[in-house]
Tab-separated table of N, CA and C and ligand atoms in Angstrom:
chain	number	residue	atom	x	y	z
A	1254	MET	N	30.317	-5.318	2.655
A	1254	MET	CA	29.199	-4.800	3.797
A	1254	MET	C	29.163	-3.363	2.765
A	1255	SER	N	27.944	-3.084	3.348
A	1255	SER	CA	27.243	-1.987	2.783
A	1255	SER	C	26.054	-1.381	3.639
A	1256	ILE	N	25.734	0.026	3.765
A	1256	ILE	CA	25.201	0.908	4.511
A	1256	ILE	C	23.700	0.997	3.926
A	1257	LEU	N	22.863	0.672	4.545
A	1257	LEU	CA	21.279	0.072	4.408
A	1257	LEU	C	20.319	1.851	4.938
A	1258	GLN	N	19.324	1.589	3.887
A	1258	GLN	CA	18.697	3.197	3.840
A	1258	GLN	C	17.707	2.671	5.154
A	1259	ILE	N	17.448	3.686	6.182
A	1259	ILE	CA	16.725	3.537	7.573
A	1259	ILE	C	15.485	4.235	7.116
A	1260	LEU	N	14.507	3.243	7.336
A	1260	LEU	CA	13.101	4.116	6.853
A	1260	LEU	C	12.509	5.194	7.615
A	1261	GLU	N	12.188	6.231	7.789
A	1261	GLU	CA	11.603	7.359	8.792
A	1261	GLU	C	10.524	7.198	9.048
A	1262	PHE	N	10.014	7.337	10.255
A	1262	PHE	CA	8.598	8.205	10.571
A	1262	PHE	C	8.067	9.119	10.205
A	1263	PRO	N	6.562	9.064	9.500
A	1263	PRO	CA	5.911	7.889	9.396
A	1263	PRO	C	5.720	6.835	8.368
A	1264	HIS	N	6.864	6.157	7.817
A	1264	HIS	CA	6.604	5.600	6.933
A	1264	HIS	C	5.937	4.123	7.243
A	1265	PRO	N	4.843	4.000	6.255
A	1265	PRO	CA	4.062	2.821	6.745
A	1265	PRO	C	4.570	1.473	6.584
A	1266	ASN	N	5.742	1.091	6.192
A	1266	ASN	CA	6.255	-0.148	6.549
A	1266	ASN	C	7.006	-0.465	8.288
A	1267	LEU	N	7.344	0.931	8.746
A	1267	LEU	CA	7.742	0.577	10.065
A	1267	LEU	C	6.596	0.047	10.900
A	1268	ARG	N	5.341	0.178	10.436
A	1268	ARG	CA	4.105	-0.604	11.277
A	1268	ARG	C	4.145	-2.457	10.804
A	1269	LYS	N	4.691	-2.712	10.027
A	1269	LYS	CA	4.819	-4.361	9.662
A	1269	LYS	C	5.136	-5.259	10.758
A	1270	VAL	N	4.455	-5.984	10.717
A	1270	VAL	CA	5.082	-7.156	12.043
A	1270	VAL	C	5.943	-8.569	11.254
A	1271	ALA	N	7.222	-8.272	11.891
A	1271	ALA	CA	8.262	-9.060	11.430
A	1271	ALA	C	7.981	-10.889	11.802
A	1272	THR	N	8.344	-11.321	10.698
A	1272	THR	CA	8.121	-12.982	11.068
A	1272	THR	C	9.757	-13.572	11.373
A	1273	PRO	N	9.153	-14.418	11.871
A	1273	PRO	CA	10.760	-15.537	12.602
A	1273	PRO	C	11.694	-15.640	11.657
A	1274	VAL	N	12.796	-15.771	12.032
A	1274	VAL	CA	13.923	-15.932	10.786
A	1274	VAL	C	13.898	-17.630	11.041
A	1275	LYS	N	13.900	-18.054	10.106
A	1275	LYS	CA	14.081	-19.961	10.203
A	1275	LYS	C	15.062	-20.573	9.570
A	1276	VAL	N	16.113	-19.843	8.692
A	1276	VAL	CA	16.986	-20.194	8.054
A	1276	VAL	C	18.407	-19.361	8.476
A	1277	PHE	N	19.459	-19.784	8.648
A	1277	PHE	CA	20.867	-19.446	9.395
A	1277	PHE	C	21.634	-19.239	8.585
A	1278	ASP	N	21.785	-18.730	7.349
A	1278	ASP	CA	22.646	-18.960	6.132
A	1278	ASP	C	23.333	-17.710	6.059
A	1279	GLU	N	24.439	-17.993	4.835
A	1279	GLU	CA	25.287	-17.008	4.448
A	1279	GLU	C	24.355	-15.556	4.420
A	1280	GLU	N	23.165	-15.500	3.755
A	1280	GLU	CA	22.442	-14.205	3.383
A	1280	GLU	C	22.045	-13.660	4.934
A	1281	LEU	N	21.759	-14.200	6.118
A	1281	LEU	CA	21.690	-13.701	7.363
A	1281	LEU	C	22.830	-13.103	7.684
A	1282	SER	N	23.868	-13.553	7.749
A	1282	SER	CA	25.080	-13.175	8.464
A	1282	SER	C	25.040	-12.136	7.752
A	1283	GLY	N	24.917	-12.226	6.374
A	1283	GLY	CA	25.629	-10.527	5.153
A	1283	GLY	C	24.647	-9.766	5.722
A	1284	LEU	N	23.166	-9.900	6.172
A	1284	LEU	CA	22.805	-8.787	6.745
A	1284	LEU	C	22.898	-8.593	7.640
A	1285	ILE	N	23.243	-9.137	8.620
A	1285	ILE	CA	23.593	-8.890	10.257
A	1285	ILE	C	24.779	-7.872	9.817
A	1286	ASP	N	25.807	-8.244	9.188
A	1286	ASP	CA	26.849	-7.274	9.260
A	1286	ASP	C	26.503	-6.060	8.192
A	1287	ASP	N	25.534	-5.595	7.550
A	1287	ASP	CA	25.387	-4.579	7.060
A	1287	ASP	C	24.301	-4.105	8.080
A	1288	MET	N	23.511	-4.688	8.896
A	1288	MET	CA	22.945	-3.603	9.818
A	1288	MET	C	23.748	-3.362	11.039
A	1289	LEU	N	24.947	-3.794	11.326
A	1289	LEU	CA	25.956	-3.328	12.216
A	1289	LEU	C	26.262	-2.115	11.745
A	1290	GLU	N	27.224	-2.333	10.013
A	1290	GLU	CA	27.360	-1.351	9.847
A	1290	GLU	C	26.653	0.202	9.756
A	1291	THR	N	25.731	-0.212	9.299
A	1291	THR	CA	24.378	1.089	9.045
A	1291	THR	C	24.355	1.811	10.642
A	1292	MET	N	24.243	0.698	11.592
A	1292	MET	CA	23.884	1.104	12.953
A	1292	MET	C	25.076	1.910	13.394
A	1293	TYR	N	25.889	1.504	13.126
A	1293	TYR	CA	27.452	2.455	13.688
A	1293	TYR	C	27.700	3.388	13.016
A	1294	ASP	N	27.396	3.487	11.736
A	1294	ASP	CA	27.469	4.524	10.586
A	1294	ASP	C	26.481	5.707	11.271
A	1295	ALA	N	25.610	5.195	11.919
A	1295	ALA	CA	24.346	6.404	12.445
A	1295	ALA	C	24.411	6.927	13.589
A	1296	ASN	N	25.503	6.518	14.064
A	1296	ASN	CA	25.855	6.297	15.653
A	1296	ASN	C	24.499	5.710	16.767
A	1297	GLY	N	24.215	4.892	16.112
A	1297	GLY	CA	23.033	4.478	16.565
A	1297	GLY	C	23.519	3.486	17.831
A	1298	ILE	N	22.647	2.950	19.010
A	1298	ILE	CA	22.928	1.745	19.879
A	1298	ILE	C	21.969	0.439	19.675
A	1299	GLY	N	21.259	0.880	18.711
A	1299	GLY	CA	20.050	-0.671	18.068
A	1299	GLY	C	19.608	-0.151	16.956
A	1300	LEU	N	19.329	-1.584	16.532
A	1300	LEU	CA	18.642	-1.471	14.956
A	1300	LEU	C	18.011	-2.707	14.749
A	1301	ALA	N	16.931	-2.361	14.033
A	1301	ALA	CA	15.872	-3.792	14.290
A	1301	ALA	C	15.676	-3.643	12.767
A	1302	ALA	N	15.905	-5.106	12.348
A	1302	ALA	CA	15.675	-5.346	10.644
A	1302	ALA	C	14.719	-4.520	9.983
A	1303	THR	N	13.251	-4.331	10.399
A	1303	THR	CA	12.125	-3.368	10.087
A	1303	THR	C	12.647	-2.127	9.593
A	1304	GLN	N	13.678	-1.449	10.457
A	1304	GLN	CA	14.106	-0.426	10.003
A	1304	GLN	C	14.675	0.307	8.935
A	1305	VAL	N	14.943	-1.167	8.343
A	1305	VAL	CA	15.228	-1.207	6.550
A	1305	VAL	C	15.029	-1.895	6.040
A	1306	ASP	N	13.769	-1.919	6.216
A	1306	ASP	CA	12.514	-2.718	5.336
A	1306	ASP	C	12.708	-4.245	5.115
A	1307	ILE	N	13.447	-4.827	5.988
A	1307	ILE	CA	13.613	-5.916	5.921
A	1307	ILE	C	12.916	-7.023	6.914
A	1308	HIS	N	11.466	-7.585	6.761
A	1308	HIS	CA	10.542	-7.848	7.988
A	1308	HIS	C	10.651	-9.338	8.557
A	1309	LYS	N	11.784	-9.173	8.970
A	1309	LYS	CA	12.190	-10.312	9.895
A	1309	LYS	C	12.382	-10.064	11.184
A	1310	ARG	N	12.682	-11.191	12.128
A	1310	ARG	CA	12.934	-10.882	13.646
A	1310	ARG	C	14.350	-10.758	13.512
A	1311	LEU	N	15.020	-9.950	13.708
A	1311	LEU	CA	16.322	-9.609	13.776
A	1311	LEU	C	16.936	-8.236	14.060
A	1312	ILE	N	17.366	-7.863	15.121
A	1312	ILE	CA	18.131	-6.902	15.931
A	1312	ILE	C	19.477	-6.851	16.099
A	1313	VAL	N	19.953	-5.900	15.865
A	1313	VAL	CA	21.826	-5.705	16.344
A	1313	VAL	C	21.537	-4.565	17.272
A	1314	LEU	N	22.714	-4.766	18.554
A	1314	LEU	CA	22.881	-3.405	19.196
A	1314	LEU	C	24.047	-3.473	19.734
A	1315	ASP	N	24.176	-2.272	20.263
A	1315	ASP	CA	25.569	-2.065	21.103
A	1315	ASP	C	25.565	-1.089	22.066
A	1316	VAL	N	25.446	-1.125	23.541
A	1316	VAL	CA	25.183	-0.206	24.217
A	1316	VAL	C	26.734	0.040	24.853
A	1317	SER	N	27.759	-0.209	24.079
A	1317	SER	CA	29.193	-0.007	25.353
A	1317	SER	C	29.626	0.996	24.803
A	1318	GLU	N	30.761	1.782	25.905
A	1318	GLU	CA	30.980	2.931	25.719
A	1318	GLU	C	31.809	2.996	24.529
A	1319	ASP	N	32.493	1.984	24.250
A	1319	ASP	CA	33.526	2.125	22.891
A	1319	ASP	C	33.119	1.394	22.019
A	1320	ARG	N	31.811	1.368	21.621
A	1320	ARG	CA	31.349	0.590	20.472
A	1320	ARG	C	31.949	-0.447	19.960
A	1321	ASP	N	32.099	-1.405	20.795
A	1321	ASP	CA	33.239	-2.444	20.413
A	1321	ASP	C	32.381	-4.045	20.949
A	1322	ASN	N	31.141	-3.956	21.300
A	1322	ASN	CA	30.623	-5.018	21.753
A	1322	ASN	C	29.122	-4.964	21.075
A	1323	PRO	N	29.176	-5.462	20.063
A	1323	PRO	CA	28.109	-5.819	19.177
A	1323	PRO	C	27.077	-6.625	19.982
A	1324	LYS	N	25.706	-7.007	20.033
A	1324	LYS	CA	24.867	-8.183	20.261
A	1324	LYS	C	24.056	-8.106	18.917
A	1325	ILE	N	23.965	-9.518	19.063
A	1325	ILE	CA	23.027	-9.920	17.562
A	1325	ILE	C	21.852	-10.707	18.566
A	1326	LEU	N	20.589	-10.238	17.871
A	1326	LEU	CA	19.240	-10.962	18.702
A	1326	LEU	C	18.490	-11.452	17.475
A	1327	VAL	N	18.405	-12.760	17.531
A	1327	VAL	CA	17.433	-13.336	16.331
A	1327	VAL	C	16.535	-13.878	17.228
A	1328	ASN	N	15.041	-13.383	16.558
A	1328	ASN	CA	13.813	-14.096	17.126
A	1328	ASN	C	13.953	-13.868	18.546
A	1329	PRO	N	13.989	-12.606	19.281
A	1329	PRO	CA	14.172	-12.349	20.532
A	1329	PRO	C	12.887	-12.479	21.257
A	1330	SER	N	12.394	-12.945	22.304
A	1330	SER	CA	11.723	-12.500	23.028
A	1330	SER	C	11.926	-11.891	24.594
A	1331	PHE	N	11.154	-11.945	25.670
A	1331	PHE	CA	11.606	-11.505	26.667
A	1331	PHE	C	10.322	-11.791	28.004
A	1332	GLN	N	10.843	-11.814	29.160
A	1332	GLN	CA	10.323	-11.802	30.108
A	1332	GLN	C	10.402	-10.555	31.308
A	1333	ILE	N	9.627	-9.979	31.615
A	1333	ILE	CA	9.524	-9.226	32.748
A	1333	ILE	C	10.367	-9.509	34.056
A	1334	ILE	N	11.391	-9.237	34.813
A	1334	ILE	CA	11.534	-10.056	35.782
A	1334	ILE	C	11.523	-9.046	37.141
A	1335	LYS	N	11.139	-7.855	36.937
A	1335	LYS	CA	11.118	-6.678	37.730
A	1335	LYS	C	10.263	-5.547	37.216
A	1336	GLU	N	8.896	-5.627	37.799
A	1336	GLU	CA	8.007	-4.633	37.282
A	1336	GLU	C	8.294	-3.100	37.526
A	1337	ASP	N	9.127	-2.763	38.471
A	1337	ASP	CA	9.492	-1.200	38.375
A	1337	ASP	C	9.756	-0.639	37.139
A	1338	LEU	N	9.437	0.575	37.083
A	1338	LEU	CA	9.567	1.278	35.593
A	1338	LEU	C	10.920	1.818	35.414
A	1339	ALA	N	11.761	1.613	34.908
A	1339	ALA	CA	13.169	2.965	34.509
A	1339	ALA	C	12.554	3.467	33.416
A	1340	GLU	N	13.031	5.212	33.746
A	1340	GLU	CA	12.945	6.230	32.455
A	1340	GLU	C	14.015	6.383	31.764
A	1341	TYR	N	13.826	6.438	30.565
A	1341	TYR	CA	15.080	6.816	29.861
A	1341	TYR	C	14.424	7.876	28.618
A	1342	ASP	N	15.296	9.008	28.106
A	1342	ASP	CA	15.059	9.644	26.959
A	1342	ASP	C	15.568	8.792	25.990
A	1343	GLU	N	14.305	8.404	25.130
A	1343	GLU	CA	14.735	7.881	24.152
A	1343	GLU	C	14.552	8.635	22.645
A	1344	GLY	N	15.640	7.873	21.864
A	1344	GLY	CA	16.008	8.246	20.478
A	1344	GLY	C	15.511	7.042	19.663
A	1345	CYS	N	15.503	7.410	18.460
A	1345	CYS	CA	15.590	6.668	16.966
A	1345	CYS	C	15.721	6.825	15.923
A	1346	LEU	N	16.490	5.969	15.067
A	1346	LEU	CA	17.293	6.459	14.214
A	1346	LEU	C	16.303	6.610	13.043
A	1347	SER	N	14.777	5.857	13.460
A	1347	SER	CA	13.833	6.159	12.497
A	1347	SER	C	12.933	7.594	12.737
A	1348	VAL	N	13.629	8.132	13.969
A	1348	VAL	CA	12.743	9.105	14.257
A	1348	VAL	C	14.215	10.146	14.788
A	1349	PRO	N	14.429	10.460	13.564
A	1349	PRO	CA	15.866	11.223	13.851
A	1349	PRO	C	15.572	12.746	14.565
A	1350	GLY	N	16.346	13.235	15.597
A	1350	GLY	CA	16.465	14.485	16.112
A	1350	GLY	C	15.610	14.440	17.299
A	1351	PHE	N	14.654	13.592	17.603
A	1351	PHE	CA	13.534	13.813	18.599
A	1351	PHE	C	13.902	12.878	19.719
A	1352	TYR	N	14.120	13.133	21.014
A	1352	TYR	CA	14.276	12.499	22.472
A	1352	TYR	C	13.272	12.697	23.230
A	1353	GLU	N	12.337	11.475	23.594
A	1353	GLU	CA	11.320	11.722	24.391
A	1353	GLU	C	11.425	11.008	25.962
A	1354	THR	N	11.354	11.100	26.939
A	1354	THR	CA	11.021	10.379	28.140
A	1354	THR	C	9.909	9.067	28.067
A	1355	VAL	N	10.605	7.921	27.935
A	1355	VAL	CA	9.797	6.825	28.013
A	1355	VAL	C	9.715	6.027	28.973
A	1356	CYS	N	8.751	5.525	29.550
A	1356	CYS	CA	8.905	4.446	31.048
A	1356	CYS	C	8.761	3.084	30.579
A	1357	ARG	N	9.589	2.036	30.910
A	1357	ARG	CA	9.556	0.766	30.468
A	1357	ARG	C	10.118	-0.418	32.159
A	1358	PRO	N	9.636	-1.622	31.592
A	1358	PRO	CA	9.960	-2.315	33.192
A	1358	PRO	C	11.545	-2.384	33.149
A	1359	GLU	N	12.176	-2.057	34.093
A	1359	GLU	CA	13.878	-2.383	34.534
A	1359	GLU	C	14.349	-3.362	34.275
A	1360	THR	N	13.959	-4.521	34.741
A	1360	THR	CA	15.049	-5.610	34.548
A	1360	THR	C	14.252	-6.715	33.687
A	1361	ILE	N	15.004	-7.210	32.967
A	1361	ILE	CA	14.061	-8.147	31.949
A	1361	ILE	C	14.978	-9.447	31.643
A	1362	LEU	N	14.319	-10.844	31.455
A	1362	LEU	CA	15.145	-11.786	31.020
A	1362	LEU	C	15.005	-12.186	29.099
A	1363	LEU	N	15.746	-11.483	28.751
A	1363	LEU	CA	16.082	-12.029	27.241
A	1363	LEU	C	16.234	-13.316	26.720
A	1364	LYS	N	15.480	-14.005	25.854
A	1364	LYS	CA	15.551	-15.145	25.123
A	1364	LYS	C	15.790	-15.090	23.731
A	1365	ALA	N	17.076	-15.249	23.077
A	1365	ALA	CA	17.130	-14.967	21.510
A	1365	ALA	C	17.781	-16.357	21.395
A	1366	GLN	N	17.897	-16.090	19.679
A	1366	GLN	CA	19.037	-17.017	19.132
A	1366	GLN	C	20.312	-16.034	18.712
A	1367	ASP	N	21.877	-16.898	18.705
A	1367	ASP	CA	22.551	-16.034	17.564
A	1367	ASP	C	22.764	-16.322	16.485
A	1368	LYS	N	23.720	-15.533	15.748
A	1368	LYS	CA	23.667	-15.854	14.174
A	1368	LYS	C	23.750	-17.344	13.736
A	1369	ILE	N	24.139	-18.201	14.573
A	1369	ILE	CA	24.026	-19.340	13.843
A	1369	ILE	C	22.912	-20.108	14.564
A	1370	GLY	N	22.228	-19.464	15.301
A	1370	GLY	CA	20.791	-20.171	15.563
A	1370	GLY	C	20.751	-20.776	17.109
A	1371	GLU	N	21.788	-20.528	17.752
A	1371	GLU	CA	22.334	-21.188	19.227
A	1371	GLU	C	21.222	-20.362	20.040
A	1372	VAL	N	20.372	-20.900	20.977
A	1372	VAL	CA	19.733	-20.441	21.911
A	1372	VAL	C	20.516	-19.714	22.973
A	1373	PHE	N	20.219	-18.270	23.537
A	1373	PHE	CA	20.877	-18.146	24.796
A	1373	PHE	C	19.525	-17.273	25.584
A	1374	GLU	N	19.841	-17.005	26.542
A	1374	GLU	CA	19.267	-16.097	27.394
A	1374	GLU	C	20.495	-14.829	28.390
A	1375	LEU	N	19.679	-13.942	28.724
A	1375	LEU	CA	20.349	-12.709	29.314
A	1375	LEU	C	19.435	-12.005	30.287
A	1376	LYS	N	19.925	-11.918	31.356
A	1376	LYS	CA	19.489	-10.720	32.177
A	1376	LYS	C	19.929	-9.462	31.791
A	1377	ALA	N	18.976	-8.160	31.569
A	1377	ALA	CA	19.437	-7.246	31.026
A	1377	ALA	C	18.606	-6.072	31.989
A	1378	GLU	N	19.656	-5.015	32.415
A	1378	GLU	CA	18.902	-4.098	33.011
A	1378	GLU	C	19.357	-2.667	32.614
A	1379	GLY	N	18.773	-1.303	33.002
A	1379	GLY	CA	19.147	-0.395	32.602
A	1379	GLY	C	18.909	0.094	31.100
A	1380	ILE	N	20.132	0.804	30.535
A	1380	ILE	CA	20.104	1.163	29.224
A	1380	ILE	C	19.795	-0.271	27.804
A	1381	LEU	N	20.513	-1.607	28.560
A	1381	LEU	CA	20.519	-2.790	27.477
A	1381	LEU	C	19.000	-2.922	27.680
A	1382	SER	N	18.286	-3.096	28.722
A	1382	SER	CA	16.950	-3.322	29.009
A	1382	SER	C	15.946	-2.732	28.120
A	1383	THR	N	16.286	-1.228	28.466
A	1383	THR	CA	15.414	-0.262	27.710
A	1383	THR	C	15.758	-0.640	25.909
A	1384	CYS	N	17.124	-0.699	25.649
A	1384	CYS	CA	17.466	-0.833	24.165
A	1384	CYS	C	16.507	-1.962	23.522
A	1385	ILE	N	16.818	-3.377	24.499
A	1385	ILE	CA	16.039	-4.467	23.763
A	1385	ILE	C	14.791	-4.403	23.424
A	1386	GLN	N	13.991	-3.546	24.527
A	1386	GLN	CA	12.588	-3.665	24.744
A	1386	GLN	C	11.945	-2.744	23.459
A	1387	HIS	N	12.849	-1.734	22.974
A	1387	HIS	CA	12.546	-0.688	21.840
A	1387	HIS	C	12.773	-1.245	20.775
A	1388	GLU	N	14.046	-1.999	20.650
A	1388	GLU	CA	14.120	-2.750	19.329
A	1388	GLU	C	13.089	-3.928	19.346
A	1389	ILE	N	12.569	-4.412	19.790
A	1389	ILE	CA	11.620	-5.660	19.843
A	1389	ILE	C	10.281	-5.127	19.184
A	1390	ASP	N	10.176	-3.853	20.369
A	1390	ASP	CA	8.858	-3.118	19.747
A	1390	ASP	C	9.005	-2.653	18.238
A	1391	HIS	N	9.781	-2.352	17.469
A	1391	HIS	CA	10.074	-2.210	15.879
A	1391	HIS	C	9.673	-3.429	15.340
A	1392	LEU	N	9.770	-4.900	15.916
A	1392	LEU	CA	9.629	-5.712	15.170
A	1392	LEU	C	8.299	-6.090	14.942
A	1393	ASP	N	7.500	-5.636	16.447
A	1393	ASP	CA	5.899	-5.607	16.410
A	1393	ASP	C	5.379	-4.503	15.700
A	1394	GLY	N	6.117	-3.570	14.643
A	1394	GLY	CA	5.314	-2.518	14.180
A	1394	GLY	C	5.206	-1.287	15.640
A	1395	LYS	N	5.890	-1.436	16.229
A	1395	LYS	CA	5.628	-0.160	17.173
A	1395	LYS	C	6.790	0.765	17.149
A	1396	LEU	N	6.546	2.044	17.544
A	1396	LEU	CA	7.638	3.051	17.364
A	1396	LEU	C	7.265	3.978	18.969
A	1397	PHE	N	8.474	4.060	19.486
A	1397	PHE	CA	8.611	4.833	20.941
A	1397	PHE	C	7.551	5.907	21.116
A	1398	VAL	N	7.319	7.132	19.792
A	1398	VAL	CA	6.553	7.729	19.934
A	1398	VAL	C	4.898	7.414	20.361
A	1399	ASP	N	4.991	5.718	20.120
A	1399	ASP	CA	3.625	5.661	20.107
A	1399	ASP	C	2.889	5.284	21.792
A	1400	TYR	N	4.139	6.027	22.431
A	1400	TYR	CA	3.909	5.989	24.019
A	1400	TYR	C	3.866	7.291	24.500
A	1401	LEU	N	3.679	8.154	23.394
A	1401	LEU	CA	3.684	9.805	23.988
A	1401	LEU	C	2.152	9.934	23.542
A	1402	SER	N	1.990	11.476	23.735
A	1402	SER	CA	0.434	11.950	23.674
A	1402	SER	C	0.504	11.925	22.455
A	1403	ALA	N	-0.493	12.101	21.852
A	1403	ALA	CA	-1.052	12.133	20.442
A	1403	ALA	C	-0.816	13.435	19.997
A	1404	LEU	N	-0.630	14.307	21.001
A	1404	LEU	CA	-0.312	15.929	20.479
A	1404	LEU	C	1.118	15.942	20.061
A	1405	LYS	N	2.026	15.073	21.183
A	1405	LYS	CA	3.128	15.238	20.633
A	1405	LYS	C	3.521	14.536	19.755
A	1406	ARG	N	3.117	13.468	19.430
A	1406	ARG	CA	3.292	12.385	18.204
A	1406	ARG	C	3.072	12.875	17.164
A	1407	ASN	N	2.095	13.653	17.157
A	1407	ASN	CA	1.676	14.459	15.744
A	1407	ASN	C	2.664	15.711	15.288
A	1408	ARG	N	2.873	16.354	16.398
A	1408	ARG	CA	3.811	17.388	16.165
A	1408	ARG	C	5.325	16.663	15.789
A	1409	ILE	N	5.708	15.504	16.022
A	1409	ILE	CA	6.913	14.857	15.368
A	1409	ILE	C	6.726	14.984	14.181
A	1410	ARG	N	5.200	14.203	13.837
A	1410	ARG	CA	4.887	13.798	12.776
A	1410	ARG	C	5.097	15.016	11.573
A	1411	ASN	N	4.795	16.104	12.006
A	1411	ASN	CA	4.513	16.897	10.934
A	1411	ASN	C	6.092	17.990	10.966
A	1412	LYS	N	6.752	17.490	11.982
A	1412	LYS	CA	8.212	18.056	11.716
A	1412	LYS	C	8.999	17.189	10.625
A	1413	LEU	N	8.920	16.042	10.991
A	1413	LEU	CA	9.521	14.982	9.818
A	1413	LEU	C	8.968	14.959	8.836
A	1414	GLU	N	7.507	15.171	8.448
A	1414	GLU	CA	7.194	15.327	7.126
A	1414	GLU	C	7.740	16.237	6.422
A	1415	LYS	N	7.717	17.689	7.205
A	1415	LYS	CA	8.139	18.792	6.476
A	1415	LYS	C	9.794	18.422	6.062
A	1416	GLU	N	10.499	17.620	6.829
A	1416	GLU	CA	11.769	17.633	6.650
A	1416	GLU	C	11.918	16.767	5.390
A	1417	GLN	N	11.212	15.573	5.386
A	1417	GLN	CA	11.171	14.485	4.444
A	1417	GLN	C	10.831	14.971	2.810
A	1418	ARG	N	9.968	16.122	2.946
A	1418	ARG	CA	9.694	16.855	1.306
A	1418	ARG	C	10.869	17.479	1.223
A	1419	LYS	N	11.117	18.203	1.850
A	1419	LYS	CA	12.376	18.986	1.568
A	1419	LYS	C	13.751	18.077	0.982
A	1420	HIS	N	13.650	16.905	1.233
A	1420	HIS	CA	14.687	16.083	0.650
A	1420	HIS	C	14.094	15.045	-0.312
A	1421	SER	N	13.011	15.288	-0.434
A	1421	SER	CA	12.424	14.392	-1.854
A	1421	SER	C	12.328	14.780	-2.793
B	448	NI	NI1	14.356	2.447	17.333
């Protein structure tokens, strides 16, 4: 297993739209293992393949307290089952150090495939629902900062670019 490099906003590859996974093989399960290790190492609750510069529709997440309940979502999609909005202070491994309130539909029905291609459904609410929607956004080239005002987003971009210049 290895820890993968996480792209940071405003890296242009974070805007790529990921393509469906068609082959469920050793390479895919190796990538899943690396993404889980990368997510746990960075203390994140979710990671989309887009964030490690692999543009396939694949997400790993773990919203459990004990960090021992990983979920793997391949080719995920969802339906909104409760339009009510829930507010969370969202963060993102690609936008390190920033947390902002985002509103999203409260309850969703997720449909996805597991690591061997079996289709499953899951009703999600609360933090799990938010996390799934945030990660699926990544697969479509979208970031949580897109829900903020242009002023806030630009402020975050400027601060991160300054940090990135320091470390490059
Ligand atoms: Ni994120």
